[in-house]
Amino acid sequence: MAETLLDIRNLHIEATVYPAGEPAKDIVIVDDVSLILEKGKVLGLIGESGAGKSTIGLSSMAYGRGSIRLSGEVFLNGREILSSGSRGLRKLRGKEVTYVSQSAAASFNPAKRLMEQIVEAALEHGVASKAEAEKRAVQLFRELSLPNPETIGNRYPHQVSGGQLQRAMTVMALVPEPDLIVFDEPTTALDVTTQIDVLAAIKKAIQKTGVAALYITHDLAVVAQVSDEIMVLRNGAKVERNTAENIINSPQEDYTKALVSVRSIDHKEKKPSKNPVLVARGISAAYGNKVQVLKNISVEVHPGQTLAVVGESGSGKSTLARVLTGLLPPFEGTVTFAGRTLSRALPQRTKEDLRQIQMIYQMADTAMNPRQTVETIIGRPLGFYFGLQGKKRRERVLELLDEIEMGEGFLDRYPAELSGGQKQRVCIARALAAKPKLIICDEVTSALDPLVADGILKLLLRLQRSEDVAYLFITHDLATVKAIADSIAVMYQGSLVRYGSKSDVLAPPFDDYTDLLLSSVPEMRIGWLEEVLQNRKMESAGN
Amino acid sequence: MSSILKLVSQRLALGLLLLLACSVLIFVGTQILPGDVAQSILGQSATPTALANLREELGLNDPAYVRYFSWLGGVLTGDLGTALSNGQEINAQIGLRLGNTLFLAFWAAVVAVPLAILLGLIAVRYRNRWPDKLISGLTLASMSLPEFFIGYVLIFFFAVKWRWFPSVATVYDSMSLWEKLNAIALPVTVLVLVVLAHMMRMTRAAILNVMQSAYIETAELKGLSAFNVIFRHAFPNAIAPIVNVVMLNLAYLVVGVVVVEVIFVYPGMGQYLVDHVSKRDVPVVQACGLIFAAVYIGLNLIADVVAIVTNPRLRHPK
């Protein structure tokens, strides 16, 4: 039996919340969770948002965000730490346990050079001299394949890319030579092609240094690559814990099974029609007449079908949506809708043109007026385009609510009173209310938990069949693409690198970029990461 | 670096333009003031002919724009003109007075700025606990009381009852520095009490705002002490707003000391201005107004430049 490093017993975490207009109340965030982590092992904590995984991770440093109250016992290296007082905790944080956060870009102090921040903990705790710590950092930069390892430490956070910062933060966690590192969604904010490098770097770092880790994520396929064991959490309680292999290959609990089989939507590709609803020809666009972000893009969307536009951040996918809707007039190319050429700029388009193309956004939160009720939000296009008022409008709103599988009870709710998935459903209903022929969906499932995202995709497919609406579906997530697309456009640095029916685009032979993109999507099997890194033809842009 | 130089020189140019606009406003403002300097010089016994002659002599009959440009031309060549009431060169007078005002403002700032920032840091360290509440309460109370009230209360206790400091803060060239400091102790105290709260509250707010950032959590999870987290990680990112409010208050120390100077009979700009407003001595009022405007704009300019220079994104472009 290996030596125990972290022993959490009956952890119970509560917080006081202050809902608007109601008395303050206590909510339970984590309920009676126990876990043991041995030295040098990696335990994956997985669950949806609100499952309490980050809170449990931080409890291993006896740290609680906001007004959180921890009770139970947490033993680290045999000492109980919840009761050890702020002086004792200071000696342990940054020395025995370190932390890698989701957003390294926000977690580095913008006013200080990277190196100063990376060696700070080691100096504070007297683990190493400044020269030793810096030498160790440079060595780690090199091992995690950061460019210019000798000099990158002299840079400020805004001078390096997101993927590099995430690796620099891993270096920061490793420099004090801790016994345990808490990785809190370290790759969630990154593009798939960057994620794979960071993931590989983290795995290498763990293997080389023999440090133990808690790896927190909502993506089972990612955690399966780095963990020895996985613990599945839901609503602050443990669902099941097993070796990574057993969780992936033979999950016991229904919830785990659902997580493993997520994104298994079966969608048969439809043949393109003769009369596409939308044709974009030779679109080139630029912001401020300087930076060209779209280069000669030509795509078609067919009635009742889905064109998926894929690419990483900065590839120009969202800019394409802005051009099609008229928000950004292109300097070259035309947009034809149902056989008619549309005006390039929004102000010149007729109300009818506007009605025909609707949009759904990634952040449902910011796409709705927080001071309007669901009825007002969905009713607005009904009044604006069709002049529906009063009772008729309410009836139509109810019909739409029914279509998005939400009931009458939601009419008077405000956006803040809805869950993430419900908010996105309301946005879908608002788009449908205009009875458009085309809906542009811009990363509509990216901010949602996998199971919720699944529900939204199924809803969109069902609505497509019943309303005969076409989608232009912008995403960076290839699993989503496989699930819903009829045709696919792959974009890279503003150009179209591959375009055609789903079966053509996803069949070899691939161009280098599509190959990189496809191979970077984490697959739910052990050993996937090593395989991909061996077979790659092209370096990802994050380097 | 070139982008920084460009930004800074833009600010400088804007500042000069603003100062020019101020000179127009000051000139127009003094023109619509009621009263007549010839009348106030000659007093009750003035005959209409004497008044007309004096007006002609003082150049009061020229059109306004002619007088504006001749005034502006004088200012640009470093000549603020002559006081109408006593015929003295304004330059020499103002040089002396401005020196005194800056002396007072300097010592008030030397005490108030570090004290405000230190109190702000302490308030953040113990936020929502008693040291924070005590500091906030006391500084707010001292800011809320009018300056003349604090001034007279201090004079009553420190000058009249206990006789520690003089009630009249007159300074001469022949006094030693220590004697001068002793003389201005009370007005400096009043000024410190007036500006302290504003700076301290802004320091507190600026640092608390930064304390919400993810990098503060990172610093805490490195095991740094609370004071190091605030001083090393929060403070550098809060410098720009703090410098802004410090500069606003420094400007107030120079421009807003009129009441304090009058209470303590201190021979500074404020008293000079008040004296000559009552004498309808327009050139002196104009000169004082222009110098106050220049100080105000200059200090805010410095705040802008500091904000630009302390921004790492501008200092170290990609």
PDB file of N, CA and C in Angstrom, chain A residues 58 61 63 65 89-91 93-95 97-99 103 106-113 117-118 120-121 124-125 156 158-160 169 172, chain B residues 125 210 213-226 228-229 231-237 310-318:
ATOM      1  N   LEU A  58     -10.155  23.020  -4.066  1.00  0.00           N
ATOM      2  CA  LEU A  58      -9.580  24.094  -3.251  1.00  0.00           C
ATOM      3  C   LEU A  58      -9.569  23.732  -1.763  1.00  0.00           C
ATOM      4  N   MET A  61      -6.479  22.810  -0.148  1.00  0.00           N
ATOM      5  CA  MET A  61      -5.601  23.883   0.305  1.00  0.00           C
ATOM      6  C   MET A  61      -6.278  24.647   1.433  1.00  0.00           C
ATOM      7  N   TYR A  63      -8.891  26.275   1.297  1.00  0.00           N
ATOM      8  CA  TYR A  63      -9.258  27.590   0.766  1.00  0.00           C
ATOM      9  C   TYR A  63     -10.703  27.550   0.294  1.00  0.00           C
ATOM     10  N   ARG A  65     -13.698  29.998  -1.633  1.00  0.00           N
ATOM     11  CA  ARG A  65     -13.978  31.276  -2.286  1.00  0.00           C
ATOM     12  C   ARG A  65     -15.167  31.935  -1.619  1.00  0.00           C
ATOM     13  N   LEU A  89      -1.613  27.701   7.410  1.00  0.00           N
ATOM     14  CA  LEU A  89      -2.025  27.512   6.017  1.00  0.00           C
ATOM     15  C   LEU A  89      -1.070  28.202   5.061  1.00  0.00           C
ATOM     16  N   ARG A  90      -0.583  29.375   5.474  1.00  0.00           N
ATOM     17  CA  ARG A  90       0.347  30.097   4.607  1.00  0.00           C
ATOM     18  C   ARG A  90       1.598  29.275   4.342  1.00  0.00           C
ATOM     19  N   LYS A  91       2.036  28.510   5.358  1.00  0.00           N
ATOM     20  CA  LYS A  91       3.261  27.719   5.197  1.00  0.00           C
ATOM     21  C   LYS A  91       3.049  26.560   4.233  1.00  0.00           C
ATOM     22  N   ARG A  93       0.322  26.388   1.729  1.00  0.00           N
ATOM     23  CA  ARG A  93      -0.067  26.810   0.379  1.00  0.00           C
ATOM     24  C   ARG A  93       1.148  27.310  -0.374  1.00  0.00           C
ATOM     25  N   GLY A  94       1.283  26.845  -1.610  1.00  0.00           N
ATOM     26  CA  GLY A  94       2.418  27.294  -2.409  1.00  0.00           C
ATOM     27  C   GLY A  94       3.678  26.500  -2.126  1.00  0.00           C
ATOM     28  N   LYS A  95       3.646  25.625  -1.114  1.00  0.00           N
ATOM     29  CA  LYS A  95       4.813  24.811  -0.827  1.00  0.00           C
ATOM     30  C   LYS A  95       4.465  23.332  -0.950  1.00  0.00           C
ATOM     31  N   VAL A  97       1.105  22.241  -1.464  1.00  0.00           N
ATOM     32  CA  VAL A  97       0.083  22.166  -2.512  1.00  0.00           C
ATOM     33  C   VAL A  97       0.157  23.419  -3.358  1.00  0.00           C
ATOM     34  N   THR A  98       0.045  23.272  -4.672  1.00  0.00           N
ATOM     35  CA  THR A  98      -0.039  24.442  -5.545  1.00  0.00           C
ATOM     36  C   THR A  98      -1.247  24.277  -6.455  1.00  0.00           C
ATOM     37  N   TYR A  99      -1.542  25.350  -7.179  1.00  0.00           N
ATOM     38  CA  TYR A  99      -2.820  25.429  -7.873  1.00  0.00           C
ATOM     39  C   TYR A  99      -2.628  25.934  -9.299  1.00  0.00           C
ATOM     40  N   SER A 103      -8.145  29.907 -16.004  1.00  0.00           N
ATOM     41  CA  SER A 103      -7.713  30.981 -16.871  1.00  0.00           C
ATOM     42  C   SER A 103      -6.377  31.528 -16.398  1.00  0.00           C
ATOM     43  N   ALA A 106      -5.969  35.311 -16.605  1.00  0.00           N
ATOM     44  CA  ALA A 106      -6.445  36.154 -15.509  1.00  0.00           C
ATOM     45  C   ALA A 106      -5.670  35.908 -14.228  1.00  0.00           C
ATOM     46  N   SER A 107      -5.001  34.760 -14.137  1.00  0.00           N
ATOM     47  CA  SER A 107      -4.363  34.383 -12.879  1.00  0.00           C
ATOM     48  C   SER A 107      -2.922  34.858 -12.758  1.00  0.00           C
ATOM     49  N   PHE A 108      -2.368  35.398 -13.842  1.00  0.00           N
ATOM     50  CA  PHE A 108      -1.066  36.043 -13.727  1.00  0.00           C
ATOM     51  C   PHE A 108      -1.284  37.533 -13.511  1.00  0.00           C
ATOM     52  N   ASN A 109      -0.499  38.117 -12.627  1.00  0.00           N
ATOM     53  CA  ASN A 109      -0.577  39.548 -12.380  1.00  0.00           C
ATOM     54  C   ASN A 109      -0.073  40.299 -13.619  1.00  0.00           C
ATOM     55  N   PRO A 110      -0.931  41.152 -14.225  1.00  0.00           N
ATOM     56  CA  PRO A 110      -0.536  41.798 -15.476  1.00  0.00           C
ATOM     57  C   PRO A 110       0.617  42.777 -15.317  1.00  0.00           C
ATOM     58  N   ALA A 111       0.903  43.193 -14.078  1.00  0.00           N
ATOM     59  CA  ALA A 111       1.915  44.230 -13.876  1.00  0.00           C
ATOM     60  C   ALA A 111       3.300  43.654 -13.594  1.00  0.00           C
ATOM     61  N   LYS A 112       3.414  42.323 -13.566  1.00  0.00           N
ATOM     62  CA  LYS A 112       4.711  41.744 -13.209  1.00  0.00           C
ATOM     63  C   LYS A 112       5.185  40.760 -14.273  1.00  0.00           C
ATOM     64  N   ARG A 113       6.509  40.639 -14.380  1.00  0.00           N
ATOM     65  CA  ARG A 113       7.061  39.706 -15.350  1.00  0.00           C
ATOM     66  C   ARG A 113       6.782  38.269 -14.899  1.00  0.00           C
ATOM     67  N   GLN A 117       6.828  36.075 -10.931  1.00  0.00           N
ATOM     68  CA  GLN A 117       5.666  35.417 -10.338  1.00  0.00           C
ATOM     69  C   GLN A 117       5.887  33.916 -10.188  1.00  0.00           C
ATOM     70  N   ILE A 118       6.642  33.350 -11.141  1.00  0.00           N
ATOM     71  CA  ILE A 118       6.826  31.905 -11.136  1.00  0.00           C
ATOM     72  C   ILE A 118       7.700  31.458  -9.973  1.00  0.00           C
ATOM     73  N   GLU A 120       8.080  33.168  -7.163  1.00  0.00           N
ATOM     74  CA  GLU A 120       7.699  33.851  -5.927  1.00  0.00           C
ATOM     75  C   GLU A 120       7.415  32.892  -4.771  1.00  0.00           C
ATOM     76  N   ALA A 121       6.620  31.840  -5.047  1.00  0.00           N
ATOM     77  CA  ALA A 121       6.251  30.924  -3.967  1.00  0.00           C
ATOM     78  C   ALA A 121       7.480  30.210  -3.403  1.00  0.00           C
ATOM     79  N   GLU A 124       9.326  32.646  -1.236  1.00  0.00           N
ATOM     80  CA  GLU A 124       8.558  32.951  -0.028  1.00  0.00           C
ATOM     81  C   GLU A 124       8.734  31.858   1.027  1.00  0.00           C
ATOM     82  N   HIS A 125       8.746  30.615   0.558  1.00  0.00           N
ATOM     83  CA  HIS A 125       8.818  29.496   1.504  1.00  0.00           C
ATOM     84  C   HIS A 125      10.247  29.018   1.732  1.00  0.00           C
ATOM     85  N   TYR A 156       5.940  39.854 -20.054  1.00  0.00           N
ATOM     86  CA  TYR A 156       4.742  40.110 -19.257  1.00  0.00           C
ATOM     87  C   TYR A 156       3.631  39.190 -19.748  1.00  0.00           C
ATOM     88  N   HIS A 158       0.725  39.583 -20.914  1.00  0.00           N
ATOM     89  CA  HIS A 158       0.006  39.879 -22.149  1.00  0.00           C
ATOM     90  C   HIS A 158       0.868  39.645 -23.381  1.00  0.00           C
ATOM     91  N   GLN A 159       2.141  39.344 -23.173  1.00  0.00           N
ATOM     92  CA  GLN A 159       3.019  39.163 -24.333  1.00  0.00           C
ATOM     93  C   GLN A 159       3.135  37.709 -24.791  1.00  0.00           C
ATOM     94  N   VAL A 160       2.476  36.775 -24.085  1.00  0.00           N
ATOM     95  CA  VAL A 160       2.524  35.380 -24.534  1.00  0.00           C
ATOM     96  C   VAL A 160       1.103  34.867 -24.760  1.00  0.00           C
ATOM     97  N   MET A 169       1.830  28.564 -16.161  1.00  0.00           N
ATOM     98  CA  MET A 169       1.214  28.425 -14.848  1.00  0.00           C
ATOM     99  C   MET A 169       1.507  27.045 -14.263  1.00  0.00           C
ATOM    100  N   MET A 172       4.780  27.337 -12.861  1.00  0.00           N
ATOM    101  CA  MET A 172       4.697  28.055 -11.587  1.00  0.00           C
ATOM    102  C   MET A 172       4.291  27.109 -10.459  1.00  0.00           C
TER     103      MET A 172
ATOM    104  N   ARG B 125      -6.700  45.756   4.421  1.00  0.00           N
ATOM    105  CA  ARG B 125      -6.233  44.578   5.149  1.00  0.00           C
ATOM    106  C   ARG B 125      -7.274  44.121   6.172  1.00  0.00           C
ATOM    107  N   VAL B 210      -9.192  45.686  -7.322  1.00  0.00           N
ATOM    108  CA  VAL B 210      -8.160  44.777  -7.828  1.00  0.00           C
ATOM    109  C   VAL B 210      -8.199  43.450  -7.065  1.00  0.00           C
ATOM    110  N   SER B 213      -9.600  40.224  -8.431  1.00  0.00           N
ATOM    111  CA  SER B 213      -9.016  39.573  -9.607  1.00  0.00           C
ATOM    112  C   SER B 213      -8.523  38.171  -9.283  1.00  0.00           C
ATOM    113  N   ALA B 214      -8.477  37.363 -10.353  1.00  0.00           N
ATOM    114  CA  ALA B 214      -8.026  35.980 -10.176  1.00  0.00           C
ATOM    115  C   ALA B 214      -6.576  35.923  -9.715  1.00  0.00           C
ATOM    116  N   TYR B 215      -5.753  36.919 -10.128  1.00  0.00           N
ATOM    117  CA  TYR B 215      -4.339  36.818  -9.749  1.00  0.00           C
ATOM    118  C   TYR B 215      -4.127  37.073  -8.260  1.00  0.00           C
ATOM    119  N   ILE B 216      -5.087  37.673  -7.612  1.00  0.00           N
ATOM    120  CA  ILE B 216      -4.989  37.842  -6.157  1.00  0.00           C
ATOM    121  C   ILE B 216      -5.194  36.481  -5.491  1.00  0.00           C
ATOM    122  N   GLU B 217      -6.161  35.708  -6.036  1.00  0.00           N
ATOM    123  CA  GLU B 217      -6.358  34.352  -5.511  1.00  0.00           C
ATOM    124  C   GLU B 217      -5.079  33.531  -5.710  1.00  0.00           C
ATOM    125  N   THR B 218      -4.475  33.672  -6.893  1.00  0.00           N
ATOM    126  CA  THR B 218      -3.211  32.975  -7.144  1.00  0.00           C
ATOM    127  C   THR B 218      -2.188  33.333  -6.067  1.00  0.00           C
ATOM    128  N   ALA B 219      -2.078  34.618  -5.767  1.00  0.00           N
ATOM    129  CA  ALA B 219      -1.097  35.064  -4.771  1.00  0.00           C
ATOM    130  C   ALA B 219      -1.428  34.494  -3.393  1.00  0.00           C
ATOM    131  N   GLU B 220      -2.707  34.470  -3.051  1.00  0.00           N
ATOM    132  CA  GLU B 220      -3.094  33.913  -1.750  1.00  0.00           C
ATOM    133  C   GLU B 220      -2.748  32.429  -1.687  1.00  0.00           C
ATOM    134  N   LEU B 221      -2.973  31.740  -2.818  1.00  0.00           N
ATOM    135  CA  LEU B 221      -2.712  30.302  -2.826  1.00  0.00           C
ATOM    136  C   LEU B 221      -1.218  29.995  -2.900  1.00  0.00           C
ATOM    137  N   LYS B 222      -0.381  31.028  -3.087  1.00  0.00           N
ATOM    138  CA  LYS B 222       1.060  30.822  -2.979  1.00  0.00           C
ATOM    139  C   LYS B 222       1.494  30.879  -1.527  1.00  0.00           C
ATOM    140  N   GLY B 223       0.572  31.216  -0.634  1.00  0.00           N
ATOM    141  CA  GLY B 223       0.920  31.285   0.770  1.00  0.00           C
ATOM    142  C   GLY B 223       1.534  32.618   1.168  1.00  0.00           C
ATOM    143  N   LEU B 224       1.320  33.667   0.366  1.00  0.00           N
ATOM    144  CA  LEU B 224       1.845  34.979   0.747  1.00  0.00           C
ATOM    145  C   LEU B 224       1.013  35.549   1.891  1.00  0.00           C
ATOM    146  N   SER B 225       1.637  36.406   2.706  1.00  0.00           N
ATOM    147  CA  SER B 225       0.893  37.028   3.792  1.00  0.00           C
ATOM    148  C   SER B 225      -0.065  38.065   3.212  1.00  0.00           C
ATOM    149  N   ALA B 226      -1.112  38.370   3.970  1.00  0.00           N
ATOM    150  CA  ALA B 226      -2.138  39.276   3.466  1.00  0.00           C
ATOM    151  C   ALA B 226      -1.525  40.601   3.033  1.00  0.00           C
ATOM    152  N   ASN B 228       1.544  41.204   1.994  1.00  0.00           N
ATOM    153  CA  ASN B 228       2.305  41.038   0.754  1.00  0.00           C
ATOM    154  C   ASN B 228       1.388  40.912  -0.453  1.00  0.00           C
ATOM    155  N   VAL B 229       0.261  40.223  -0.256  1.00  0.00           N
ATOM    156  CA  VAL B 229      -0.686  40.100  -1.365  1.00  0.00           C
ATOM    157  C   VAL B 229      -1.142  41.485  -1.782  1.00  0.00           C
ATOM    158  N   PHE B 231       0.289  44.486  -1.046  1.00  0.00           N
ATOM    159  CA  PHE B 231       1.343  45.414  -1.423  1.00  0.00           C
ATOM    160  C   PHE B 231       2.012  45.016  -2.739  1.00  0.00           C
ATOM    161  N   ARG B 232       2.301  43.702  -2.914  1.00  0.00           N
ATOM    162  CA  ARG B 232       3.024  43.279  -4.117  1.00  0.00           C
ATOM    163  C   ARG B 232       2.110  43.078  -5.314  1.00  0.00           C
ATOM    164  N   HIS B 233       0.895  42.565  -5.068  1.00  0.00           N
ATOM    165  CA  HIS B 233       0.079  42.191  -6.216  1.00  0.00           C
ATOM    166  C   HIS B 233      -1.085  43.131  -6.484  1.00  0.00           C
ATOM    167  N   ALA B 234      -1.687  43.679  -5.437  1.00  0.00           N
ATOM    168  CA  ALA B 234      -2.834  44.552  -5.679  1.00  0.00           C
ATOM    169  C   ALA B 234      -2.387  45.984  -5.950  1.00  0.00           C
ATOM    170  N   PHE B 235      -1.467  46.487  -5.129  1.00  0.00           N
ATOM    171  CA  PHE B 235      -1.079  47.895  -5.224  1.00  0.00           C
ATOM    172  C   PHE B 235      -0.565  48.304  -6.611  1.00  0.00           C
ATOM    173  N   PRO B 236       0.365  47.505  -7.230  1.00  0.00           N
ATOM    174  CA  PRO B 236       0.886  47.928  -8.533  1.00  0.00           C
ATOM    175  C   PRO B 236      -0.208  48.093  -9.583  1.00  0.00           C
ATOM    176  N   ASN B 237      -1.298  47.348  -9.436  1.00  0.00           N
ATOM    177  CA  ASN B 237      -2.376  47.456 -10.410  1.00  0.00           C
ATOM    178  C   ASN B 237      -3.390  48.530 -10.043  1.00  0.00           C
ATOM    179  N   THR B 310       2.419  53.521 -16.340  1.00  0.00           N
ATOM    180  CA  THR B 310       2.380  52.336 -15.477  1.00  0.00           C
ATOM    181  C   THR B 310       1.594  51.195 -16.101  1.00  0.00           C
ATOM    182  N   ASN B 311       1.020  51.396 -17.285  1.00  0.00           N
ATOM    183  CA  ASN B 311       0.273  50.316 -17.926  1.00  0.00           C
ATOM    184  C   ASN B 311       1.245  49.402 -18.667  1.00  0.00           C
ATOM    185  N   PRO B 312       1.429  48.157 -18.176  1.00  0.00           N
ATOM    186  CA  PRO B 312       2.428  47.285 -18.801  1.00  0.00           C
ATOM    187  C   PRO B 312       2.140  47.011 -20.270  1.00  0.00           C
ATOM    188  N   ARG B 313       0.867  47.046 -20.644  1.00  0.00           N
ATOM    189  CA  ARG B 313       0.539  46.779 -22.046  1.00  0.00           C
ATOM    190  C   ARG B 313       1.054  47.871 -22.965  1.00  0.00           C
ATOM    191  N   LEU B 314       1.124  49.101 -22.444  1.00  0.00           N
ATOM    192  CA  LEU B 314       1.649  50.193 -23.261  1.00  0.00           C
ATOM    193  C   LEU B 314       3.165  50.252 -23.160  1.00  0.00           C
ATOM    194  N   ARG B 315       3.683  49.920 -21.947  1.00  0.00           N
ATOM    195  CA  ARG B 315       5.116  50.004 -21.746  1.00  0.00           C
ATOM    196  C   ARG B 315       5.842  48.890 -22.496  1.00  0.00           C
ATOM    197  N   HIS B 316       5.237  47.696 -22.517  1.00  0.00           N
ATOM    198  CA  HIS B 316       5.877  46.554 -23.185  1.00  0.00           C
ATOM    199  C   HIS B 316       4.936  45.992 -24.235  1.00  0.00           C
ATOM    200  N   PRO B 317       4.859  46.632 -25.409  1.00  0.00           N
ATOM    201  CA  PRO B 317       3.945  46.109 -26.423  1.00  0.00           C
ATOM    202  C   PRO B 317       4.398  44.741 -26.905  1.00  0.00           C
ATOM    203  N   LYS B 318       3.471  44.024 -27.511  1.00  0.00           N
ATOM    204  CA  LYS B 318       3.744  42.645 -27.949  1.00  0.00           C
ATOM    205  C   LYS B 318       4.950  42.563 -28.863  1.00  0.00           C
TER     206      LYS B 318
END
